[in-house]
Amino acid sequence: MDDDARADADADADADAEGTARRPDEPAGRAGTWPAPSAAAPAGHTGAVVADRFDRVVWHDIYGQSAALRELAGELGERHAHSADLLTDAFLAAYKAAPRLREAAEMEHSRLVNHRVVAALLDSPGFAELHRETVGDPFAAAMAVLAQAGALRQMLDDARPARDRDERADRARQGAGDAVTVGAEAPRQTGDEADGSDGSDEDGAVPGPAADAVRRTDGDAGDAARRAAAGAGQALAAAVPGAPAAARGAVARSAAGARKEAALMRAWGVGAGEQERMSFDERARLAERLRTGRLAEWAELIGRFRQMADGERARKVENATGELIGVTLGDDLSRVVPSELASLGLPELRAVFAARYAAGELMLYDSRGEQATGRGAVIACVDTSHSMYEAGPGGITREAWAKACALALLDQARQGGRDFVGIVFSAADKLRVFRFPAGRLAGPDRVLDFAETFLGGGTSYQRPLTAACELLEEEFNDSARRRGDIVMLTDDDCGVTEEWMRGWNEAKRRLGFRVFGVGIGAPRVAAAGSVLEALCDNLRSVEDFTDVHAAADLFRVI
């Protein structure tokens, strides 16, 4: 029975609880004189958590999407009656903004154990922490229910004796109500059979013996109903003695799981809006992949890299003048020295000023500072040779640091409206290219494919840098964009041929791109005279892998 129908039934029961009852065949408005049986108790609620129809629609939707929830409901249903109602209550407790538990007296006796189990969950010390992660999120609330499956199974097994008492009490209550009805009808039937009348006299009065029989039957039934209710109350008080401890453990485990999943989503840049657009199965697969993937244990490092990059991006000032170092010639009016501007005050010198401006010979302040931000693609070349397995301080591997930096560069490109390309390389015959165009949303699966790719083998500089140069050449031919940025993340030194180097320098001059190098865990790679130094405009060495700020300046100039 749904809540609306139950409310109608309750209203009818209240209306019938008067001292007299009208016979079914009696005209409306004429008061009957048969003693009315005691009003049957209104039907109780089957749900322990107060919910509206919209909450239930959310539950039915997520239940329909989740095979795991349906399997759990089927498993519990084979051993325990009304377990589906318990799963609904556990979900609503986690999902609703302010879950409210019904009074036990309002419940169907057969659902009193469910009420006790849900009460134990809500009373657990860690429930508030769990609720912060699950409120308003159907997926997170459903996962919390699945995480509590073991405890729910245990509590239902422990509550079997109490549930049997509740069901016996419920049957006794129903039997008492049936007895009242039968007892009230018996005198009427006797009178009808005897004289074809309804058993009353001409004035409608009921014979005294018949009325006394009805009252005695009603009283006996009422006593039975009260005994049934008392038995149910005792069953509730004794129900599930181990529930508080089991609930504490279940809530703590589900809260820890919800926190970990939320942290993983944040670290990998999967926003709430993107999660809401996923189906249950899609989000479940993504969560499982994040928990068990190659870089799962480095989620905190990835998150810290992204936070650092956000901070550096906020501090970045485009086209900053930097430190003044002298005077030069040019036509940039924003840097003209005051003495040049003074000539504009004399009419006879204005023509001279105009001529010098046209020729680019005005005296300007000269400055030294960071170059303006690039406009072409951002390309991260990530070394995945065998040596990148090696761990440094904090147990963080060279690969983890390089991938975390590359993912932060992906964010950097997105924020700047620039294309991003991830090139994973090792030996000359091992290379994979992952493109993330600026105008297209990069799904989390594609980002994970890039981050989790590891090729193994040796190291070749020429293959990945040639591929990067070709991509920038293609971009220039398609859209005339220049000044891309290439970031080389490696732990190995590798030679290049003179012919290749000449072609590289020519492409760099023509396309105007910059090259940034990071020697990871190998100071010699970034040492003076190294091949990487000859290739890069900006080079640094990183040895402390716990320090994400070692690459902070990259995010100020890229």
Coordinates of C-alpha atoms in Angstrom, one line a residue:
M1 CA 0.0 0.0 0.0
D2 CA 1.4 3.4 -1.0
D3 CA 1.4 6.4 1.4
D4 CA -1.6 8.1 -0.3
A5 CA -3.7 5.0 -0.1
R6 CA -2.6 4.4 3.5
A7 CA -3.6 7.9 4.4
D8 CA -7.0 7.3 3.0
A9 CA -7.3 4.1 5.0
D10 CA -6.2 5.8 8.1
A11 CA -8.9 8.5 7.6
D12 CA -11.6 5.9 7.0
A13 CA -10.5 4.1 10.2
D14 CA -10.7 7.3 12.2
A15 CA -14.1 8.0 10.8
D16 CA -15.4 4.5 11.7
A17 CA -14.1 4.8 15.3
E18 CA -17.4 6.2 16.6
G19 CA -19.5 4.5 19.2
T20 CA -22.0 3.2 16.6
A21 CA -21.7 1.8 13.1
R22 CA -24.1 1.9 10.2
R23 CA -25.2 -1.3 8.6
P24 CA -24.1 -1.7 4.9
D25 CA -27.8 -1.7 3.8
E26 CA -28.9 1.1 6.1
P27 CA -29.7 4.4 4.4
A28 CA -27.3 7.2 4.9
G29 CA -28.2 9.5 7.7
R30 CA -30.0 6.9 9.9
A31 CA -27.9 5.9 12.9
G32 CA -27.6 2.2 13.4
T33 CA -27.8 0.7 16.9
W34 CA -25.6 -2.2 16.6
P35 CA -22.5 -1.9 18.9
A36 CA -19.5 -1.0 16.8
P37 CA -16.5 -3.2 17.0
S38 CA -13.3 -1.7 18.2
A39 CA -11.6 0.2 15.4
A40 CA -8.9 -1.8 13.7
A41 CA -5.4 -0.4 14.0
P42 CA -4.5 1.6 10.9
A43 CA -2.1 -0.1 8.5
G44 CA 1.5 0.7 9.5
H45 CA 4.3 2.1 7.3
T46 CA 6.7 -0.3 5.5
G47 CA 9.5 2.3 5.3
A48 CA 11.4 3.4 8.3
V49 CA 12.8 6.6 6.7
V50 CA 10.2 9.3 5.9
A51 CA 10.4 9.9 2.1
D52 CA 8.3 11.5 -0.6
R53 CA 7.5 10.1 -4.0
F54 CA 10.5 12.0 -5.6
D55 CA 12.9 10.3 -3.2
R56 CA 11.4 6.9 -4.2
V57 CA 11.7 7.7 -7.9
V58 CA 15.4 8.3 -7.4
W59 CA 15.8 5.0 -5.6
H60 CA 13.9 3.1 -8.2
D61 CA 16.0 4.7 -10.9
I62 CA 19.3 3.9 -9.3
Y63 CA 18.1 0.4 -8.4
G64 CA 17.1 -0.2 -12.0
Q65 CA 20.6 0.8 -13.2
S66 CA 22.6 -1.1 -10.6
A67 CA 22.9 -4.9 -11.1
A68 CA 24.8 -5.1 -7.9
L69 CA 21.9 -3.6 -5.9
R70 CA 19.5 -6.1 -7.5
E71 CA 21.8 -9.0 -6.8
L72 CA 22.1 -7.9 -3.1
A73 CA 18.3 -7.6 -2.9
G74 CA 17.8 -11.0 -4.4
E75 CA 20.3 -12.6 -2.1
L76 CA 18.9 -11.1 1.1
G77 CA 15.3 -11.7 -0.1
E78 CA 16.0 -15.5 -0.2
R79 CA 16.8 -15.5 3.6
H80 CA 14.9 -12.6 5.0
A81 CA 11.4 -11.1 4.4
H82 CA 11.1 -7.4 3.6
S83 CA 14.9 -7.0 3.0
A84 CA 14.1 -4.9 -0.1
D85 CA 12.4 -2.3 2.2
L86 CA 15.6 -2.3 4.3
L87 CA 17.8 -1.5 1.3
T88 CA 15.4 1.3 0.4
D89 CA 15.7 2.7 3.9
A90 CA 19.5 2.5 4.0
F91 CA 19.7 4.3 0.6
L92 CA 17.3 7.1 1.7
A93 CA 19.2 7.6 5.0
A94 CA 22.4 8.2 3.0
Y95 CA 20.8 10.2 0.1
K96 CA 18.3 12.6 1.8
A97 CA 19.5 15.9 3.1
A98 CA 17.9 15.5 6.5
P99 CA 16.8 11.9 6.9
R100 CA 14.0 11.4 9.5
L101 CA 13.2 8.1 11.2
R102 CA 9.6 7.2 11.8
E103 CA 8.4 6.4 15.3
A104 CA 8.4 2.6 15.9
A105 CA 4.6 2.7 16.7
E106 CA 4.0 3.9 13.1
M107 CA 5.6 0.9 11.6
E108 CA 4.2 -2.4 10.4
H109 CA 5.2 -5.0 13.0
S110 CA 6.9 -7.0 10.3
R111 CA 9.2 -4.1 9.6
L112 CA 10.2 -3.3 13.1
V113 CA 13.6 -5.1 12.7
N114 CA 14.2 -2.9 9.6
H115 CA 13.5 0.1 11.8
R116 CA 16.0 -1.0 14.4
V117 CA 18.7 -1.7 11.9
V118 CA 18.3 1.8 10.2
A119 CA 18.2 3.4 13.6
A120 CA 21.5 1.8 14.4
L121 CA 23.0 3.1 11.2
L122 CA 21.7 6.7 11.8
D123 CA 23.0 6.6 15.4
S124 CA 26.5 5.5 14.4
P125 CA 29.3 8.1 15.3
G126 CA 30.6 8.1 11.7
F127 CA 27.3 8.5 9.9
A128 CA 27.6 12.3 9.7
E129 CA 30.9 11.9 7.9
L130 CA 29.4 9.4 5.5
H131 CA 26.4 11.6 4.9
R132 CA 28.6 14.5 3.8
E133 CA 29.9 12.4 0.9
T134 CA 26.6 10.8 -0.1
V135 CA 23.9 13.5 0.4
G136 CA 22.2 14.3 -2.9
D137 CA 24.4 11.9 -4.8
P138 CA 22.4 8.7 -5.8
F139 CA 25.5 6.9 -6.9
A140 CA 27.5 7.6 -3.7
A141 CA 24.4 6.6 -1.6
A142 CA 24.0 3.4 -3.6
M143 CA 27.7 2.5 -3.1
A144 CA 27.3 3.2 0.6
V145 CA 24.5 0.6 0.7
L146 CA 26.7 -1.9 -1.2
A147 CA 29.6 -1.3 1.2
Q148 CA 27.2 -2.0 4.2
A149 CA 26.0 -5.3 2.7
G150 CA 28.0 -7.5 5.0
A151 CA 26.8 -5.7 8.1
L152 CA 23.2 -5.7 6.9
R153 CA 23.4 -9.4 6.2
Q154 CA 24.8 -10.1 9.7
M155 CA 22.2 -7.9 11.4
L156 CA 19.4 -9.6 9.6
D157 CA 20.7 -13.0 10.6
D158 CA 21.0 -11.9 14.2
A159 CA 17.5 -10.5 14.1
R160 CA 15.8 -13.6 12.9
P161 CA 14.3 -14.6 16.3
A162 CA 13.0 -11.0 16.8
R163 CA 11.6 -10.9 13.3
D164 CA 9.7 -14.2 14.0
R165 CA 8.2 -12.7 17.1
D166 CA 7.2 -9.6 15.1
E167 CA 5.5 -11.7 12.5
R168 CA 3.7 -13.7 15.1
A169 CA 2.5 -10.5 16.7
D170 CA 1.4 -9.2 13.4
R171 CA -0.6 -12.3 12.6
A172 CA -2.2 -12.2 16.1
R173 CA -3.2 -8.6 15.6
Q174 CA -4.7 -9.4 12.2
G175 CA -6.5 -12.4 13.7
A176 CA -7.9 -10.2 16.5
G177 CA -9.3 -7.9 13.9
D178 CA -10.9 -10.8 12.0
A179 CA -12.4 -12.1 15.2
V180 CA -14.1 -8.7 15.9
T181 CA -15.6 -8.7 12.5
V182 CA -16.9 -12.3 12.7
G183 CA -18.2 -11.7 16.2
A184 CA -20.1 -8.6 15.1
E185 CA -21.8 -10.3 12.2
A186 CA -22.8 -13.5 14.0
P187 CA -25.8 -12.1 15.9
R188 CA -27.1 -10.4 12.7
Q189 CA -26.8 -13.7 10.8
T190 CA -28.6 -15.6 13.5
G191 CA -31.5 -13.1 13.6
D192 CA -31.8 -13.0 9.8
E193 CA -31.9 -16.8 9.6
A194 CA -34.6 -17.0 12.4
D195 CA -37.1 -14.5 11.1
G196 CA -35.8 -13.0 8.0
S197 CA -35.1 -9.8 9.8
D198 CA -31.8 -8.1 10.8
G199 CA -32.2 -9.2 14.4
S200 CA -33.5 -5.9 15.8
D201 CA -37.0 -5.0 16.9
E202 CA -39.4 -2.7 15.2
D203 CA -37.6 0.4 16.6
G204 CA -34.2 -0.9 15.4
A205 CA -33.1 -1.9 18.9
V206 CA -30.8 -4.8 19.1
P207 CA -31.8 -7.6 21.5
G208 CA -29.8 -7.5 24.7
P209 CA -28.2 -11.0 24.4
A210 CA -26.9 -10.3 20.9
A211 CA -25.5 -6.9 21.8
D212 CA -23.8 -8.4 24.9
A213 CA -22.2 -11.1 22.7
V214 CA -20.8 -8.5 20.3
R215 CA -19.4 -6.5 23.2
R216 CA -17.8 -9.7 24.7
T217 CA -16.3 -10.7 21.4
D218 CA -15.0 -7.1 20.8
G219 CA -13.4 -7.0 24.3
D220 CA -11.7 -10.4 23.8
A221 CA -10.4 -9.3 20.4
G222 CA -9.1 -6.0 21.9
D223 CA -7.3 -7.8 24.6
A224 CA -5.7 -10.0 22.0
A225 CA -4.6 -7.0 19.9
R226 CA -3.1 -5.3 23.0
R227 CA -1.2 -8.5 23.8
A228 CA 0.1 -8.6 20.2
A229 CA 1.2 -5.0 20.4
A230 CA 3.0 -5.6 23.7
G231 CA 4.7 -8.6 22.3
A232 CA 5.9 -6.6 19.3
G233 CA 7.2 -3.9 21.5
Q234 CA 9.2 -6.4 23.5
A235 CA 10.5 -7.9 20.3
L236 CA 11.7 -4.4 19.1
A237 CA 13.4 -3.7 22.4
A238 CA 15.3 -7.0 22.1
A239 CA 15.9 -6.9 18.4
V240 CA 19.4 -7.2 16.9
P241 CA 21.5 -6.9 20.1
G242 CA 24.7 -6.6 18.0
A243 CA 23.3 -3.9 15.7
P244 CA 25.1 -0.9 17.1
A245 CA 28.6 -2.5 16.8
A246 CA 27.9 -3.9 13.4
A247 CA 26.4 -0.6 12.2
R248 CA 29.5 1.3 13.5
G249 CA 31.8 -0.9 11.5
A250 CA 29.7 -0.7 8.3
V251 CA 29.3 3.1 8.5
A252 CA 33.0 3.6 9.1
R253 CA 34.0 1.4 6.1
S254 CA 31.5 3.0 3.8
A255 CA 32.5 6.5 4.9
A256 CA 36.2 5.6 4.2
G257 CA 35.3 4.2 0.8
A258 CA 33.2 7.3 -0.1
R259 CA 36.0 9.6 1.0
K260 CA 38.5 7.8 -1.1
E261 CA 36.4 7.8 -4.2
A262 CA 35.6 11.5 -3.9
A263 CA 39.3 12.2 -3.4
L264 CA 40.2 10.1 -6.5
M265 CA 37.6 11.9 -8.6
R266 CA 38.9 15.3 -7.5
A267 CA 42.5 14.3 -8.1
W268 CA 41.8 13.2 -11.6
G269 CA 39.8 16.3 -12.4
V270 CA 36.4 14.5 -12.8
G271 CA 33.9 17.2 -11.7
A272 CA 30.5 16.8 -10.2
G273 CA 28.7 17.8 -13.4
E274 CA 30.6 15.2 -15.4
Q275 CA 29.8 12.5 -12.8
E276 CA 26.1 13.3 -12.9
R277 CA 26.0 12.8 -16.7
M278 CA 27.4 9.2 -16.3
S279 CA 25.1 6.2 -15.8
F280 CA 25.6 4.1 -12.7
D281 CA 27.6 1.4 -14.6
E282 CA 29.8 4.0 -16.3
R283 CA 30.6 5.7 -13.0
A284 CA 31.1 2.4 -11.2
R285 CA 33.6 1.3 -13.9
L286 CA 35.4 4.6 -13.7
A287 CA 35.6 4.4 -9.9
E288 CA 37.0 0.8 -10.1
R289 CA 39.6 1.9 -12.7
L290 CA 40.7 4.8 -10.5
R291 CA 41.0 2.5 -7.5
T292 CA 43.0 -0.2 -9.2
G293 CA 44.8 1.6 -12.0
R294 CA 48.5 2.0 -12.5
L295 CA 48.7 5.4 -10.8
A296 CA 45.9 4.8 -8.1
E297 CA 48.3 5.1 -5.2
W298 CA 49.6 8.4 -6.5
A299 CA 46.3 10.2 -6.7
E300 CA 47.3 12.5 -3.9
L301 CA 50.4 13.6 -5.8
I302 CA 48.3 14.2 -9.0
G303 CA 45.9 16.3 -6.9
R304 CA 48.7 18.3 -5.4
F305 CA 50.2 19.0 -8.8
R306 CA 46.9 20.2 -10.1
Q307 CA 46.4 22.5 -7.1
M308 CA 49.9 23.9 -7.4
A309 CA 49.3 24.6 -11.1
D310 CA 46.1 26.4 -10.4
G311 CA 47.8 28.6 -7.9
E312 CA 50.7 29.4 -10.3
R313 CA 48.1 30.1 -13.0
A314 CA 46.4 32.6 -10.8
R315 CA 49.7 34.4 -10.1
K316 CA 50.7 34.6 -13.8
V317 CA 50.7 38.0 -15.4
E318 CA 50.7 37.9 -19.2
N319 CA 53.2 40.2 -20.9
A320 CA 54.8 41.4 -17.7
T321 CA 57.5 44.0 -18.2
G322 CA 59.9 42.3 -15.8
E323 CA 63.2 44.0 -14.6
L324 CA 64.4 47.2 -16.3
I325 CA 67.9 46.8 -17.7
G326 CA 68.4 49.8 -20.0
V327 CA 67.1 51.6 -23.1
T328 CA 66.6 50.2 -26.6
L329 CA 65.0 51.3 -29.8
G330 CA 61.6 50.3 -31.1
D331 CA 58.0 51.4 -31.7
D332 CA 56.2 50.0 -28.5
L333 CA 54.4 53.1 -27.2
S334 CA 53.8 51.5 -23.9
R335 CA 57.5 51.6 -23.1
V336 CA 58.5 55.0 -24.5
V337 CA 60.8 56.9 -22.2
P338 CA 59.5 60.3 -20.9
S339 CA 62.0 62.4 -22.9
E340 CA 60.5 61.0 -26.1
L341 CA 57.0 61.8 -25.0
A342 CA 58.1 65.4 -24.1
S343 CA 58.7 66.1 -27.8
L344 CA 55.0 65.7 -28.5
G345 CA 54.5 68.9 -26.5
L346 CA 56.3 71.0 -29.1
P347 CA 54.5 71.3 -32.4
E348 CA 57.7 71.5 -34.4
L349 CA 58.9 68.1 -33.0
R350 CA 55.7 66.1 -33.6
A351 CA 56.7 65.3 -37.2
V352 CA 60.1 64.1 -36.0
F353 CA 58.4 61.8 -33.4
A354 CA 56.1 60.4 -36.1
A355 CA 59.0 59.7 -38.4
R356 CA 61.0 58.0 -35.7
Y357 CA 57.9 56.0 -34.7
A358 CA 57.4 54.8 -38.2
A359 CA 61.0 53.8 -38.5
G360 CA 61.0 52.0 -35.1
E361 CA 63.6 54.2 -33.7
L362 CA 61.9 55.6 -30.5
M363 CA 63.9 55.2 -27.3
L364 CA 62.1 52.5 -25.2
Y365 CA 62.8 51.0 -21.8
D366 CA 64.4 47.6 -22.1
S367 CA 63.4 44.9 -19.7
R368 CA 64.3 41.3 -18.9
G369 CA 61.5 39.0 -17.8
E370 CA 59.5 35.9 -18.7
Q371 CA 58.4 35.5 -22.3
A372 CA 54.8 35.9 -23.1
T373 CA 52.6 32.8 -23.0
G374 CA 52.8 30.5 -26.1
R375 CA 49.8 30.3 -28.4
G376 CA 50.4 26.9 -30.1
A377 CA 49.8 23.4 -28.7
V378 CA 51.3 22.2 -25.4
I379 CA 53.1 18.9 -26.0
A380 CA 54.3 16.8 -23.1
C381 CA 56.8 14.1 -24.0
V382 CA 56.9 11.5 -21.2
D383 CA 59.7 9.0 -20.9
T384 CA 58.4 5.5 -20.0
S385 CA 61.7 3.5 -20.3
H386 CA 62.4 0.8 -17.7
S387 CA 64.4 3.2 -15.5
M388 CA 61.3 5.3 -14.9
Y389 CA 60.1 2.5 -12.5
E390 CA 62.7 3.7 -10.0
A391 CA 61.3 5.2 -6.8
G392 CA 62.7 8.3 -5.1
P393 CA 61.9 10.1 -1.8
G394 CA 58.5 9.1 -0.4
G395 CA 58.4 6.0 -2.5
I396 CA 57.1 8.0 -5.5
T397 CA 58.4 6.7 -8.8
R398 CA 59.9 8.8 -11.5
E399 CA 57.0 7.8 -13.8
A400 CA 54.4 9.0 -11.2
W401 CA 56.1 12.4 -10.9
A402 CA 56.3 12.8 -14.7
K403 CA 52.7 11.7 -15.3
A404 CA 51.4 14.0 -12.6
C405 CA 53.3 16.9 -14.1
A406 CA 51.9 16.0 -17.6
L407 CA 48.3 15.9 -16.3
A408 CA 48.7 19.3 -14.7
L409 CA 50.0 20.6 -18.1
L410 CA 46.8 19.1 -19.7
D411 CA 44.8 21.3 -17.3
Q412 CA 47.1 24.3 -18.2
A413 CA 46.3 23.8 -21.9
R414 CA 42.6 23.5 -21.3
Q415 CA 42.5 26.7 -19.2
G416 CA 44.4 28.6 -22.0
G417 CA 42.2 27.3 -24.8
R418 CA 45.2 25.5 -26.4
D419 CA 45.5 22.0 -27.8
F420 CA 47.3 19.4 -25.7
V421 CA 49.2 16.4 -26.9
G422 CA 50.7 13.7 -24.7
I423 CA 53.5 11.7 -26.3
V424 CA 54.5 8.5 -24.4
F425 CA 57.9 7.2 -25.6
S426 CA 60.8 4.9 -24.8
A427 CA 62.9 3.3 -27.5
A428 CA 62.9 4.4 -31.1
D429 CA 60.2 1.9 -32.1
K430 CA 58.0 2.6 -29.1
L431 CA 55.8 5.7 -29.1
R432 CA 52.1 6.5 -28.5
V433 CA 50.4 9.9 -29.2
F434 CA 47.3 11.1 -27.3
R435 CA 45.6 14.2 -28.7
F436 CA 43.3 16.4 -26.6
P437 CA 41.9 19.2 -28.8
A438 CA 41.0 22.5 -27.1
G439 CA 37.5 22.6 -28.3
R440 CA 36.6 19.0 -27.4
L441 CA 35.8 17.6 -23.9
A442 CA 38.4 15.0 -22.9
G443 CA 36.7 12.1 -21.3
P444 CA 38.2 10.6 -18.1
D445 CA 38.8 7.2 -19.9
R446 CA 41.0 8.9 -22.5
V447 CA 42.9 10.8 -19.8
L448 CA 43.5 7.5 -18.0
D449 CA 44.6 5.8 -21.1
F450 CA 47.3 8.4 -21.5
A451 CA 48.3 8.4 -17.8
E452 CA 48.5 4.6 -17.5
T453 CA 50.4 3.8 -20.7
F454 CA 53.9 2.5 -20.0
L455 CA 56.0 1.2 -22.9
G456 CA 59.3 0.0 -21.2
G457 CA 62.5 -0.5 -23.0
G458 CA 65.3 2.1 -23.7
T459 CA 65.2 5.8 -24.5
S460 CA 65.3 7.8 -27.8
Y461 CA 65.1 11.6 -27.9
Q462 CA 64.8 11.9 -31.7
R463 CA 61.6 9.9 -32.2
P464 CA 59.3 11.8 -29.7
L465 CA 60.8 15.2 -30.5
T466 CA 60.4 14.6 -34.2
A467 CA 56.8 13.7 -33.6
A468 CA 56.2 16.8 -31.6
C469 CA 57.8 19.0 -34.3
E470 CA 55.6 17.4 -36.9
L471 CA 52.5 18.1 -34.8
L472 CA 53.4 21.8 -34.5
E473 CA 54.1 22.0 -38.2
E474 CA 50.7 20.5 -38.9
E475 CA 49.1 23.0 -36.5
F476 CA 50.9 25.9 -38.2
N477 CA 49.8 24.7 -41.7
D478 CA 46.2 24.3 -40.6
S479 CA 45.6 27.4 -38.5
A480 CA 48.8 29.5 -38.8
R481 CA 49.4 29.1 -35.0
R482 CA 53.0 29.3 -33.9
R483 CA 54.9 29.5 -30.6
G484 CA 53.9 26.1 -29.2
D485 CA 55.5 24.6 -26.1
I486 CA 57.2 21.2 -25.8
V487 CA 58.0 19.8 -22.3
M488 CA 60.5 16.9 -22.2
L489 CA 60.2 14.7 -19.1
T490 CA 63.0 12.1 -18.9
D491 CA 65.5 10.4 -16.6
D492 CA 68.0 9.4 -19.3
D493 CA 70.6 11.1 -21.5
C494 CA 70.4 10.2 -25.2
G495 CA 72.5 11.2 -28.2
V496 CA 71.1 12.7 -31.5
T497 CA 72.7 13.0 -34.9
E498 CA 74.1 16.3 -36.3
E499 CA 71.8 16.1 -39.3
W500 CA 68.8 15.7 -37.0
M501 CA 70.0 18.6 -34.9
R502 CA 70.2 20.9 -37.9
G503 CA 66.7 20.1 -38.9
W504 CA 65.5 20.6 -35.3
N505 CA 67.0 24.0 -35.1
E506 CA 65.6 25.0 -38.4
A507 CA 62.1 23.9 -37.4
K508 CA 62.4 25.7 -34.0
R509 CA 63.3 28.9 -35.8
R510 CA 60.5 28.6 -38.3
L511 CA 57.7 27.6 -35.9
G512 CA 58.9 29.7 -32.9
F513 CA 58.3 27.0 -30.3
R514 CA 60.0 26.7 -26.9
V515 CA 61.4 23.6 -25.3
F516 CA 61.4 22.9 -21.6
G517 CA 63.4 20.0 -20.1
V518 CA 63.0 18.2 -16.8
G519 CA 65.7 15.7 -15.7
I520 CA 63.8 13.4 -13.2
G521 CA 66.0 11.8 -10.6
A522 CA 69.1 12.1 -12.7
P523 CA 71.2 15.3 -12.3
R524 CA 73.6 14.3 -15.1
V525 CA 70.7 14.6 -17.6
A526 CA 70.3 18.3 -16.9
A527 CA 74.0 19.0 -16.3
A528 CA 76.0 21.5 -18.4
G529 CA 77.0 20.1 -21.7
S530 CA 74.3 17.4 -21.8
V531 CA 72.3 16.7 -24.9
L532 CA 69.1 17.9 -23.2
E533 CA 70.7 21.2 -22.4
A534 CA 71.5 21.7 -26.1
L535 CA 67.9 20.9 -27.0
C536 CA 66.1 23.0 -24.3
D537 CA 65.5 26.7 -23.7
N538 CA 64.6 26.1 -20.1
L539 CA 66.0 23.1 -18.1
R540 CA 65.9 22.0 -14.5
S541 CA 66.6 18.8 -12.5
V542 CA 64.2 17.3 -10.0
E543 CA 65.4 14.9 -7.3
D544 CA 62.8 15.3 -4.5
F545 CA 59.6 13.8 -5.9
T546 CA 57.5 14.9 -3.0
D547 CA 58.1 18.6 -4.0
V548 CA 55.6 19.6 -6.7
H549 CA 56.8 23.2 -6.7
A550 CA 60.0 22.1 -8.4
A551 CA 58.1 22.7 -11.7
A552 CA 56.1 25.7 -10.5
D553 CA 57.7 28.2 -12.9
L554 CA 56.6 26.0 -15.9
F555 CA 53.0 26.9 -15.2
R556 CA 53.9 30.6 -15.0
V557 CA 55.4 30.8 -18.5
I558 CA 53.5 28.1 -20.4

